[in-house]
CSV table of N, CA and C in Angstrom, one decimal:
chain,number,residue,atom,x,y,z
L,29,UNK,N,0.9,-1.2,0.0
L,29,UNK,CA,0.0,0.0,0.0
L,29,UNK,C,0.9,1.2,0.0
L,30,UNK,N,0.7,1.9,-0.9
L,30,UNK,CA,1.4,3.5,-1.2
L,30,UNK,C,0.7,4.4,-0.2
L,31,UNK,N,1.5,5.1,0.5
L,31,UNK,CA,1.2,6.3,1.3
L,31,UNK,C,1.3,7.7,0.1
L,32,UNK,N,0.9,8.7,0.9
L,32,UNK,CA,1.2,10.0,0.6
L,32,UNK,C,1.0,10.5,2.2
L,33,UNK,N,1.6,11.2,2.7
L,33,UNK,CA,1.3,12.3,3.6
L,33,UNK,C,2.0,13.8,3.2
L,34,UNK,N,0.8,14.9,3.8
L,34,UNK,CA,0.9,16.2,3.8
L,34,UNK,C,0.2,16.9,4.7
L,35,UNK,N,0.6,18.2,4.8
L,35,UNK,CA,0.2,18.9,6.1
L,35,UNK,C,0.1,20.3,6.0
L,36,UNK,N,-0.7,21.1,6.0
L,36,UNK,CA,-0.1,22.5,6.2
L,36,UNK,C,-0.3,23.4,5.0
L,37,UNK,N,-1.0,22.7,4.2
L,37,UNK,CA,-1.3,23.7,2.3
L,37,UNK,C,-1.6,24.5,2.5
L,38,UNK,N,-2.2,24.7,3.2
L,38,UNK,CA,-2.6,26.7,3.4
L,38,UNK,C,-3.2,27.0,2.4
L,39,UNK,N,-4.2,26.9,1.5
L,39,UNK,CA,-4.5,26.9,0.4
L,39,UNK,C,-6.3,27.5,0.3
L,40,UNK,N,-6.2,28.7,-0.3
L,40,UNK,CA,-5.0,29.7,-1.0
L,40,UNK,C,-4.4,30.5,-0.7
L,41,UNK,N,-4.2,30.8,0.7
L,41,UNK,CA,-3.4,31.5,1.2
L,41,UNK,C,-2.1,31.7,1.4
L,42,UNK,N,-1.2,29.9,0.8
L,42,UNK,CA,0.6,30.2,0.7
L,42,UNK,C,0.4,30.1,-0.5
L,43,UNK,N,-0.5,29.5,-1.5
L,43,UNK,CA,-0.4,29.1,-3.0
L,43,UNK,C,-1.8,28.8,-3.6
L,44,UNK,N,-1.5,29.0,-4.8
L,44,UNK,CA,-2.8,28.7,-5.1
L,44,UNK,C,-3.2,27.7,-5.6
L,45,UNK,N,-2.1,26.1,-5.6
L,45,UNK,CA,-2.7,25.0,-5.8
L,45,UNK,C,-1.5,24.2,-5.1
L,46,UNK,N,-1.5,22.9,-5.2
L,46,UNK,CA,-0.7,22.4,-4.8
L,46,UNK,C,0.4,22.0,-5.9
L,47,UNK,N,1.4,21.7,-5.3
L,47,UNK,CA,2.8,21.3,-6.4
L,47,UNK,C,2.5,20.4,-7.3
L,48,UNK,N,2.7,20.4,-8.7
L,48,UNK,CA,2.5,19.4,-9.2
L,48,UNK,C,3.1,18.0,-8.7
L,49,UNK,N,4.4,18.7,-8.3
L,49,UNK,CA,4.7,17.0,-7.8
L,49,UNK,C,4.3,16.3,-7.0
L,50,UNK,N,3.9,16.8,-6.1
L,50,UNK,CA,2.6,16.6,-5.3
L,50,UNK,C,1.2,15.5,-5.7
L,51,UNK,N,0.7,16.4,-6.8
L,51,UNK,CA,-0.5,15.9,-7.2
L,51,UNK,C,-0.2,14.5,-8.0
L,52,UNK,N,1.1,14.7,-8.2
L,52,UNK,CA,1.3,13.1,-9.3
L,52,UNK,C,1.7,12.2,-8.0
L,53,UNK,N,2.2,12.0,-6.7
L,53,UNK,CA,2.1,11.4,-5.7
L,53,UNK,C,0.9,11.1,-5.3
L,54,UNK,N,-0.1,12.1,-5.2
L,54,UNK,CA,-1.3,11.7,-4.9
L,54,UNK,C,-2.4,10.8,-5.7
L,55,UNK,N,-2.0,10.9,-7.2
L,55,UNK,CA,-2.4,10.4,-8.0
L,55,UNK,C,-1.9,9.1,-8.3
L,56,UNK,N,-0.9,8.3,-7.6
L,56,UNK,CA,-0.6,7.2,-7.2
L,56,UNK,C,-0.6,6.6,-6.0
L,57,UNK,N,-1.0,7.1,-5.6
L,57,UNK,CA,-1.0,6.5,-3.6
L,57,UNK,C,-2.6,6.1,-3.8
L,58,UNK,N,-2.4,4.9,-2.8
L,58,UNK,CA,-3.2,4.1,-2.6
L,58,UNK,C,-4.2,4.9,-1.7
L,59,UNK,N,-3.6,5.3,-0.3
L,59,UNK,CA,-3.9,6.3,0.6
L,59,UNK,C,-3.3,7.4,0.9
L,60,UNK,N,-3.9,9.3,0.9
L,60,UNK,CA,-3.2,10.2,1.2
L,60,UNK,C,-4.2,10.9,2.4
L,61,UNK,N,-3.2,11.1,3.3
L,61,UNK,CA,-3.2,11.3,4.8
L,61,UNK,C,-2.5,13.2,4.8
L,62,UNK,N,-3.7,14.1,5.4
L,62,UNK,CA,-3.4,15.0,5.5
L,62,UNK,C,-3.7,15.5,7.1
L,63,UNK,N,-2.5,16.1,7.7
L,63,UNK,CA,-2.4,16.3,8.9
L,63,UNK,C,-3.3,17.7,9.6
L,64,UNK,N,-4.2,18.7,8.6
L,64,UNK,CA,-4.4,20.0,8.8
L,64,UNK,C,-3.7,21.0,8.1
L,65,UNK,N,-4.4,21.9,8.6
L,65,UNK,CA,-4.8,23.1,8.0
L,65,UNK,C,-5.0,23.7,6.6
L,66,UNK,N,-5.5,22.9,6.3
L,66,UNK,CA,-6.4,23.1,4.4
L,66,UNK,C,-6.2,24.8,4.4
L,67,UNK,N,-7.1,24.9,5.6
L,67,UNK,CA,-8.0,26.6,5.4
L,67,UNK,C,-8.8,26.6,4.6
L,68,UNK,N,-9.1,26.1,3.0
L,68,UNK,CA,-10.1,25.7,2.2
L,68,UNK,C,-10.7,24.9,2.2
L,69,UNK,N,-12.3,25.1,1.8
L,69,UNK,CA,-12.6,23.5,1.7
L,69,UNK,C,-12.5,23.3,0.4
L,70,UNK,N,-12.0,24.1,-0.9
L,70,UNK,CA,-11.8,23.4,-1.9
L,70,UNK,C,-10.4,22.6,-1.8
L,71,UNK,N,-9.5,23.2,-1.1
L,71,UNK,CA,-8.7,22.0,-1.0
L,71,UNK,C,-8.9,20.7,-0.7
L,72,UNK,N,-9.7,20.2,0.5
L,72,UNK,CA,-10.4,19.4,0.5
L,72,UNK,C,-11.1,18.9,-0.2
L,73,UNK,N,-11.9,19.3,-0.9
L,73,UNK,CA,-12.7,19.2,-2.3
L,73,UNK,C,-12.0,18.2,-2.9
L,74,UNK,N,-11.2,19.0,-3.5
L,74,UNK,CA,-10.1,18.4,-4.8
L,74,UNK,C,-9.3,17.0,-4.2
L,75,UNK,N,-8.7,17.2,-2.9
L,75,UNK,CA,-8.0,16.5,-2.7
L,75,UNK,C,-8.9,14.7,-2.3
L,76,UNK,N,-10.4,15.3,-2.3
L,76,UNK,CA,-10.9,13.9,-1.8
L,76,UNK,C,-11.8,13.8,-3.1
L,77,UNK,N,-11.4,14.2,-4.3
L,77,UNK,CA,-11.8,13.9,-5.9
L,77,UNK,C,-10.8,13.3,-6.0
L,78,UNK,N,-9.3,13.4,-5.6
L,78,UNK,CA,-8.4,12.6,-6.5
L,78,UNK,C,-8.1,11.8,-5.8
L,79,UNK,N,-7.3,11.4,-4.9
L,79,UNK,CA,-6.9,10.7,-3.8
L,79,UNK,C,-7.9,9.3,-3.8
L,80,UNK,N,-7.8,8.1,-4.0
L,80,UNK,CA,-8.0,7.3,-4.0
L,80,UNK,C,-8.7,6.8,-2.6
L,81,UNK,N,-8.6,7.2,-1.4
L,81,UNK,CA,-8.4,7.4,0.3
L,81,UNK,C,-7.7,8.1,0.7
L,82,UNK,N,-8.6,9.0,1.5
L,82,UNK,CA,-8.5,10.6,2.1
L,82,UNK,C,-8.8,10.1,3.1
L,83,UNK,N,-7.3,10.2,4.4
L,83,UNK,CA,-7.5,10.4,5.6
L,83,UNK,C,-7.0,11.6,6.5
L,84,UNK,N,-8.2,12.7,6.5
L,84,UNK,CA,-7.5,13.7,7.0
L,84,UNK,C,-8.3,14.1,8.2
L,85,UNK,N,-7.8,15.6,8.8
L,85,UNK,CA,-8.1,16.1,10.7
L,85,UNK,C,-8.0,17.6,10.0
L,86,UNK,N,-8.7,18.4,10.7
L,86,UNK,CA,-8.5,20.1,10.6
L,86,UNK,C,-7.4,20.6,11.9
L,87,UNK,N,-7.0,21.4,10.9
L,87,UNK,CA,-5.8,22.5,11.8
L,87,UNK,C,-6.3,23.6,12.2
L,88,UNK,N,-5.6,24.2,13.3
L,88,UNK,CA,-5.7,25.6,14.1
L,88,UNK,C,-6.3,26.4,13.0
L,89,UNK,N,-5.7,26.7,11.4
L,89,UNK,CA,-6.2,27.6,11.0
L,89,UNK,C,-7.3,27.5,9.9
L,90,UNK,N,-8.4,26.0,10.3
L,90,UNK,CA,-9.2,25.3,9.4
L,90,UNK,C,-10.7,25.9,10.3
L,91,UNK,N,-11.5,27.0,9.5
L,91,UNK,CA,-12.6,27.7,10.1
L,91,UNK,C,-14.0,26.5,10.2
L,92,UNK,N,-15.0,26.7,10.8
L,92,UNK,CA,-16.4,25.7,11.2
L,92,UNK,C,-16.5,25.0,10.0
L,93,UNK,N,-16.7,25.3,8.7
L,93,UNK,CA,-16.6,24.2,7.1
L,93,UNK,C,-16.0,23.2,7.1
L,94,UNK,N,-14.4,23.2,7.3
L,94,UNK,CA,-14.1,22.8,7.7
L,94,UNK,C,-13.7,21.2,8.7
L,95,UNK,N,-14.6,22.4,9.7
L,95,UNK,CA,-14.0,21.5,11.0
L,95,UNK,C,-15.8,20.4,11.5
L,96,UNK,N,-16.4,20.7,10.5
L,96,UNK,CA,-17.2,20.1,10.6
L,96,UNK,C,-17.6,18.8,9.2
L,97,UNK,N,-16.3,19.1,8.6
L,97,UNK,CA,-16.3,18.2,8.0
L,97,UNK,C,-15.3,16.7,7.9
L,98,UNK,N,-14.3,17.2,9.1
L,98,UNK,CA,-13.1,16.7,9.6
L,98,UNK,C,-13.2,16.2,11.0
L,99,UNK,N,-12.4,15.4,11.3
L,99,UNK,CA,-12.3,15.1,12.7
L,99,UNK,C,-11.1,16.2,13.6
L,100,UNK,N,-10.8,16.2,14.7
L,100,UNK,CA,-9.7,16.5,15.9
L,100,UNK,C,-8.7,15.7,15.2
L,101,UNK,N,-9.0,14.2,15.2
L,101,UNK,CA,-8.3,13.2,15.7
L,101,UNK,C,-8.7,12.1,14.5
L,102,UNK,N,-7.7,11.6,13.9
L,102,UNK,CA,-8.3,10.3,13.1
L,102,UNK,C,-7.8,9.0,13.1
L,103,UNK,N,-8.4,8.1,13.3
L,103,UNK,CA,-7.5,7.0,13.5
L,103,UNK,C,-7.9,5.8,12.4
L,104,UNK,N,-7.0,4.9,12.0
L,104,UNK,CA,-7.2,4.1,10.6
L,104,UNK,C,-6.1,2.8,11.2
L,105,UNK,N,-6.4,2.3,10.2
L,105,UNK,CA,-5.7,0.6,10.6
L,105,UNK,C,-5.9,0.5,8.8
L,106,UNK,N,-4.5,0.4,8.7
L,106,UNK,CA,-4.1,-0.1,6.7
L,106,UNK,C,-3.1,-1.3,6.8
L,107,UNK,N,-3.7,-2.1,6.2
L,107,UNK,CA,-3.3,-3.6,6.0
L,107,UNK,C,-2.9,-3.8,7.8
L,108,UNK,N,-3.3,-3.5,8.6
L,108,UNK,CA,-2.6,-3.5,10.1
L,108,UNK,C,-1.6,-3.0,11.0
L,109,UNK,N,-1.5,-1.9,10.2
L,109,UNK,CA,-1.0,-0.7,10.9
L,109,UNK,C,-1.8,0.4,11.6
L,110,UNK,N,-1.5,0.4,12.5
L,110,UNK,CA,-2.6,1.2,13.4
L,110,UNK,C,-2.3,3.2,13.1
L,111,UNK,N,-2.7,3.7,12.8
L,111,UNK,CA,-2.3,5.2,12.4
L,111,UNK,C,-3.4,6.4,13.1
L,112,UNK,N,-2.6,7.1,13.8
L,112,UNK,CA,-3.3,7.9,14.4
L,112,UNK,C,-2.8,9.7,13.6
L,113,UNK,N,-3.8,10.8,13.4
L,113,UNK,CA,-3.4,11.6,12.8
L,113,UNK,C,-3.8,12.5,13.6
L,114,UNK,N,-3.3,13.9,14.0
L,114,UNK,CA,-3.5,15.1,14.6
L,114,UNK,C,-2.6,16.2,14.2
L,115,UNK,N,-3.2,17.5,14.0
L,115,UNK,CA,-2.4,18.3,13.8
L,115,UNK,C,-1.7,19.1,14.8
L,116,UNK,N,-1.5,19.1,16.2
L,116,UNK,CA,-0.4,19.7,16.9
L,116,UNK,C,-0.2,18.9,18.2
L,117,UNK,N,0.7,18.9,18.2
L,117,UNK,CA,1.4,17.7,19.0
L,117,UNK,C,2.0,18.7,20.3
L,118,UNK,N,2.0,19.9,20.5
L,118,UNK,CA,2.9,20.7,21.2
L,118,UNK,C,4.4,20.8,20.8
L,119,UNK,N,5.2,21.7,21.8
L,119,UNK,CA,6.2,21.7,21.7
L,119,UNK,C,7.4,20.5,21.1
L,120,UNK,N,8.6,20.7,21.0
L,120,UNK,CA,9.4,19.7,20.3
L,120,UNK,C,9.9,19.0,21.6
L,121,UNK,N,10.5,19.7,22.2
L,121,UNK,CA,10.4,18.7,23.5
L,121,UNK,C,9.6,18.4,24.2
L,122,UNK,N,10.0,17.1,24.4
L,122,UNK,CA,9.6,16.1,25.5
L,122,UNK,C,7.8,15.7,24.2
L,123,UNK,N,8.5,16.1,23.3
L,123,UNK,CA,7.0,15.3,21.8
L,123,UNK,C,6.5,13.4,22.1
L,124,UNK,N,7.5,13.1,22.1
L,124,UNK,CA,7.8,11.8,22.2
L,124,UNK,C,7.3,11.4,23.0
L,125,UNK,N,7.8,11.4,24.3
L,125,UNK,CA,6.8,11.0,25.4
L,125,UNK,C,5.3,11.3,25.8
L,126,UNK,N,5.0,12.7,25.3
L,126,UNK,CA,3.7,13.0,25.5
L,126,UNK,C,2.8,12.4,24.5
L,127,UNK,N,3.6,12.2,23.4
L,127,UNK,CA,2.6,11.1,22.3
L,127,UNK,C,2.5,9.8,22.3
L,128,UNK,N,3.4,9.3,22.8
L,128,UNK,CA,3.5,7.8,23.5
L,128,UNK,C,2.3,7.6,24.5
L,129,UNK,N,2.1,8.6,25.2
L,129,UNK,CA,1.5,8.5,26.7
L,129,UNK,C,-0.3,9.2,25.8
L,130,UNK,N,-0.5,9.7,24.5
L,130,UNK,CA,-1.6,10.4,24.1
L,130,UNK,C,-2.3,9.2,23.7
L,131,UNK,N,-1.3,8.3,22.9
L,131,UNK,CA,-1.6,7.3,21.9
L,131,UNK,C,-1.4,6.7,22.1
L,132,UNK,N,-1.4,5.4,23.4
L,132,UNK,CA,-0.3,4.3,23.5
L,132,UNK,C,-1.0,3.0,22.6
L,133,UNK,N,-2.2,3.3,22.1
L,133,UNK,CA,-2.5,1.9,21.0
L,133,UNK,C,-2.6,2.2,19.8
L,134,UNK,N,-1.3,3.1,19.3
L,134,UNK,CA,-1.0,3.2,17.9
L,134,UNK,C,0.6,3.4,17.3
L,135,UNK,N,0.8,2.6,16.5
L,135,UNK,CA,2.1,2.3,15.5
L,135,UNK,C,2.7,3.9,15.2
L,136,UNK,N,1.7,4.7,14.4
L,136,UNK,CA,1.8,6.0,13.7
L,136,UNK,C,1.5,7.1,14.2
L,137,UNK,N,2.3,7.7,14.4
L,137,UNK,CA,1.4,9.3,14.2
L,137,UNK,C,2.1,10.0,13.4
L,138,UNK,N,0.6,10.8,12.6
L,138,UNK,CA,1.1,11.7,11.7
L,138,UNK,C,0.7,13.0,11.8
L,139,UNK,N,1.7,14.1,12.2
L,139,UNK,CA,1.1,15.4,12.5
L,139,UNK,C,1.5,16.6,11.5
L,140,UNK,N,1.1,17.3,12.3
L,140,UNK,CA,1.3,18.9,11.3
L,140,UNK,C,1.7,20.0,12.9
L,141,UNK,N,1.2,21.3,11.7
L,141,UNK,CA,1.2,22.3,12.4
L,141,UNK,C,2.6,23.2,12.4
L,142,UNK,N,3.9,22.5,12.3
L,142,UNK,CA,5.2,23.1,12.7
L,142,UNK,C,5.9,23.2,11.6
L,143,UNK,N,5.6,22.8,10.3
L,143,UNK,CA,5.9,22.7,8.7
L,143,UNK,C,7.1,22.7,9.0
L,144,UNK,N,7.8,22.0,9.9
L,144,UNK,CA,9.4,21.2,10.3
L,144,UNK,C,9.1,20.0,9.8
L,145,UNK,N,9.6,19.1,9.1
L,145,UNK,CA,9.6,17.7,8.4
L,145,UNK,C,10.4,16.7,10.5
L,146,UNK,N,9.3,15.8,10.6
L,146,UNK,CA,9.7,15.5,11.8
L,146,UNK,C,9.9,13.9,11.4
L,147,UNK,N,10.9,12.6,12.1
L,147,UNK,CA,10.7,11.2,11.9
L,147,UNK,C,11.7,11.0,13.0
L,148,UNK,N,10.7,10.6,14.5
L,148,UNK,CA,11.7,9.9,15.3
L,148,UNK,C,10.6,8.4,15.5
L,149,UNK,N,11.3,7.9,16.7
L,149,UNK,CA,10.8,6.7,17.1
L,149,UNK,C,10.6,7.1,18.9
L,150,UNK,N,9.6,7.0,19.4
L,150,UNK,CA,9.0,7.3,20.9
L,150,UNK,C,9.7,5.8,21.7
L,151,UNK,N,9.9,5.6,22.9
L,151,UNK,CA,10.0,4.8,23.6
L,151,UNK,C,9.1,4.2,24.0
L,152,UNK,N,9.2,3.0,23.6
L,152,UNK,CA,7.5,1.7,22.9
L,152,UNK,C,7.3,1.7,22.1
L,153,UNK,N,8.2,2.4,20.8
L,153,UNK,CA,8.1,2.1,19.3
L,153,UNK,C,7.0,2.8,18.6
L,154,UNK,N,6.4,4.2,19.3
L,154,UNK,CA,5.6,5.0,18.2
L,154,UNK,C,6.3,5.4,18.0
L,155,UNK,N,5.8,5.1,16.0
L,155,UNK,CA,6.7,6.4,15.3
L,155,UNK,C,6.2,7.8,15.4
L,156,UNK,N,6.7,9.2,15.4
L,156,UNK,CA,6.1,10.2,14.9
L,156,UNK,C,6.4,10.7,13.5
L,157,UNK,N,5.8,11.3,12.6
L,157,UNK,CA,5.8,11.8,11.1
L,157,UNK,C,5.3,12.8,10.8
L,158,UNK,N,5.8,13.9,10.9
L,158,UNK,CA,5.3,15.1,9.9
L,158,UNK,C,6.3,15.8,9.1
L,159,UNK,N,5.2,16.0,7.7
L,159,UNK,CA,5.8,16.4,6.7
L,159,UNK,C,6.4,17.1,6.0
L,160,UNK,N,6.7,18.6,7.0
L,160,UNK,CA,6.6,19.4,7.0
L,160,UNK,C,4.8,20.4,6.1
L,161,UNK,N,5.3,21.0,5.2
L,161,UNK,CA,4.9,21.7,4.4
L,161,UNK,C,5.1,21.6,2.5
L,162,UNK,N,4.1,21.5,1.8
L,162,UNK,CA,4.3,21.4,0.6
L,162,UNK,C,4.1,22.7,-0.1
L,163,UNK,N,3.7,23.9,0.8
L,163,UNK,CA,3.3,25.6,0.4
L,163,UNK,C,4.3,26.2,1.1
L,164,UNK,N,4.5,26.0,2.0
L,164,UNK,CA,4.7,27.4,2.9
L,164,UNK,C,6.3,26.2,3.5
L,165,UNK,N,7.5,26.7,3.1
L,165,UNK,CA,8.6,26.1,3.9
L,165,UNK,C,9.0,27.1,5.1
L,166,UNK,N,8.1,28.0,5.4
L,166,UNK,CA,8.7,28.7,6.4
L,166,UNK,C,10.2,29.2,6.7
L,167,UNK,N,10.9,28.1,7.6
L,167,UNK,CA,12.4,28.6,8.2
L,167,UNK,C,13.2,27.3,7.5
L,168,UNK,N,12.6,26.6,6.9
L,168,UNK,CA,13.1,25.4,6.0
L,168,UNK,C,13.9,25.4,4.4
L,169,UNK,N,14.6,24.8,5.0
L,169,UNK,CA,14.9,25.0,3.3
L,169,UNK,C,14.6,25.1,1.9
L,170,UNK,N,13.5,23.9,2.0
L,170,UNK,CA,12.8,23.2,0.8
L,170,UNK,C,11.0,23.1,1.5
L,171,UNK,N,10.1,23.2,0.5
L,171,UNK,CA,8.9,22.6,0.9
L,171,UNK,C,8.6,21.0,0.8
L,172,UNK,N,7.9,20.8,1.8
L,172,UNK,CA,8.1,19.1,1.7
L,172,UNK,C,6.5,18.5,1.6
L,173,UNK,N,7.0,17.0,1.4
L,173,UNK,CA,5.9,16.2,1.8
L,173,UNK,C,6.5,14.8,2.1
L,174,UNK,N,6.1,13.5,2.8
L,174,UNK,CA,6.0,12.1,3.0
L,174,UNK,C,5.1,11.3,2.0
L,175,UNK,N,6.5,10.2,1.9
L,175,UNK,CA,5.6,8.9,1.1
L,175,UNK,C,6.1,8.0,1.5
L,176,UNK,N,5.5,6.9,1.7
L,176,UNK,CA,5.8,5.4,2.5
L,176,UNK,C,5.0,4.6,2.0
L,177,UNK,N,5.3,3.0,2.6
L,177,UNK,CA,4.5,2.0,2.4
L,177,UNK,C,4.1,1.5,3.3
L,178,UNK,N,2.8,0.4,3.8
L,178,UNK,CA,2.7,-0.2,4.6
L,178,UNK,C,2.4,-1.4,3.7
L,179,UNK,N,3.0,-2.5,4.6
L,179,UNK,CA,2.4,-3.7,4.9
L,179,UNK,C,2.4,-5.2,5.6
L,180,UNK,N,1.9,-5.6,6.1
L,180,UNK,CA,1.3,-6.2,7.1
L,180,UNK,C,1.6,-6.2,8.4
L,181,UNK,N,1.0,-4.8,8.5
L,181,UNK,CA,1.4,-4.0,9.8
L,181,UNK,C,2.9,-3.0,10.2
L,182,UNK,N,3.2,-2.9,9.3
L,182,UNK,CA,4.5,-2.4,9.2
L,182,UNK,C,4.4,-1.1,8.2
L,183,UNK,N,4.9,0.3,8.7
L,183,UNK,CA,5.7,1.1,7.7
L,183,UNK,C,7.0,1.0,7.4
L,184,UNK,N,6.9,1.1,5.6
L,184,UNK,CA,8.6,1.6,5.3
L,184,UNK,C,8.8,2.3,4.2
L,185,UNK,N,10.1,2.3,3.9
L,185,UNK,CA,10.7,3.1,2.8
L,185,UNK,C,9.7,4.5,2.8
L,186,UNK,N,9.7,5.1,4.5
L,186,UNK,CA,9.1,6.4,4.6
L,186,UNK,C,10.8,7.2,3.7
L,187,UNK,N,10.2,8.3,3.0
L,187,UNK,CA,10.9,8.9,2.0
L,187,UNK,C,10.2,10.5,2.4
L,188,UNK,N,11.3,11.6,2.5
L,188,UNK,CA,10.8,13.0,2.6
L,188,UNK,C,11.2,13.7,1.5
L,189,UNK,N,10.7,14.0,0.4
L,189,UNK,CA,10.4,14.4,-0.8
L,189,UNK,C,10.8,15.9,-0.7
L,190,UNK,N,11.3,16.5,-1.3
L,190,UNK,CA,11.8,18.3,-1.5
L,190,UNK,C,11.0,18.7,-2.8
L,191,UNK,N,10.4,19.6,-2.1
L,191,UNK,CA,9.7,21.0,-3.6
L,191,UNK,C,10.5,22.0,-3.6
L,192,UNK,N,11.0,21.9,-5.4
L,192,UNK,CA,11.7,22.7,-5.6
L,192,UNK,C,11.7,24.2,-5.6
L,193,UNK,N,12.3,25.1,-5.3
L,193,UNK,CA,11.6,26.3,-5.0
L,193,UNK,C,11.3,26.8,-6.7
């Protein structure tokens, strides 16, 4: 199973579509997993026209449309990987433990909010994942996104993609 993950489009507020490279990831992923903050719901829109399986959560800056069309919090199980998604996780320290201790019955998490591209491992073996940003690289070098695989119960060959400026 092909992943996509993204987070943070801001859309149209950092850009006014998403990268192509982007859309041709999404247009081969099995499942794409968006962490928040659309701000549009045609982003949304589009993205759950093309996307084969859309699993996404609204961000801080995702207004009542939105957020009433999204969860807080989403959680999925693909081929047996348990995946939890949220967009702000708090501060960078001490991430790990407080997400261990948020989510102790899940493999994944995938977040947003800090358009920092994040990939550690928690003590108990959650992973955390965010992809940074595919609009807006902020204090980053590059704009990014996540692609991975699962299967049977396992992620891999997670890959952090650069948009070219």
């Amino acid at each position: 199973m092909r992943l996509v993950v993204t987070s943070d489009t801001h859309l149209p507020a950092r850009a006014r579509d998403l990268p192509a490279q982007l859309w041709a990831a999404v247009d081969a992923a099995d499942v794409v997993v968006h962490a928040g903050d659309w701000v549009s719901v045609a982003a949304l829109d589009a993205l759950e026209a093309r996307a084969a399986r859309l699993v996404g959560v609204y961000g801080n800056n995702d207004g009542p449309a939105l957020r009433a069309r999204l969860p807080e919090v989403a959680r999925v199980e693909l081929d047996g990987l348990r995946m939890a998604v949220v967009h702000e996780t708090g501060p960078a320290t001490g991430r790990e433990r407080r997400c261990a201790a948020r989510f102790p019955d899940v493999d994944v998490l995938v977040f947003g909010h800090s358009h920092i591209p994040w990939d550690t491992v928690a003590p108990g073996g959650l992973r955390l994942l965010n992809p940074g940003s595919p609009t807006d690289r902020r204090r980053q070098p590059y704009a990014t996104y996540l692609t991975a695989t699962v299967a049977s119960g396992a992620i891999g060959d997670v890959q952090l993609h650069r948009i070219g400026r």
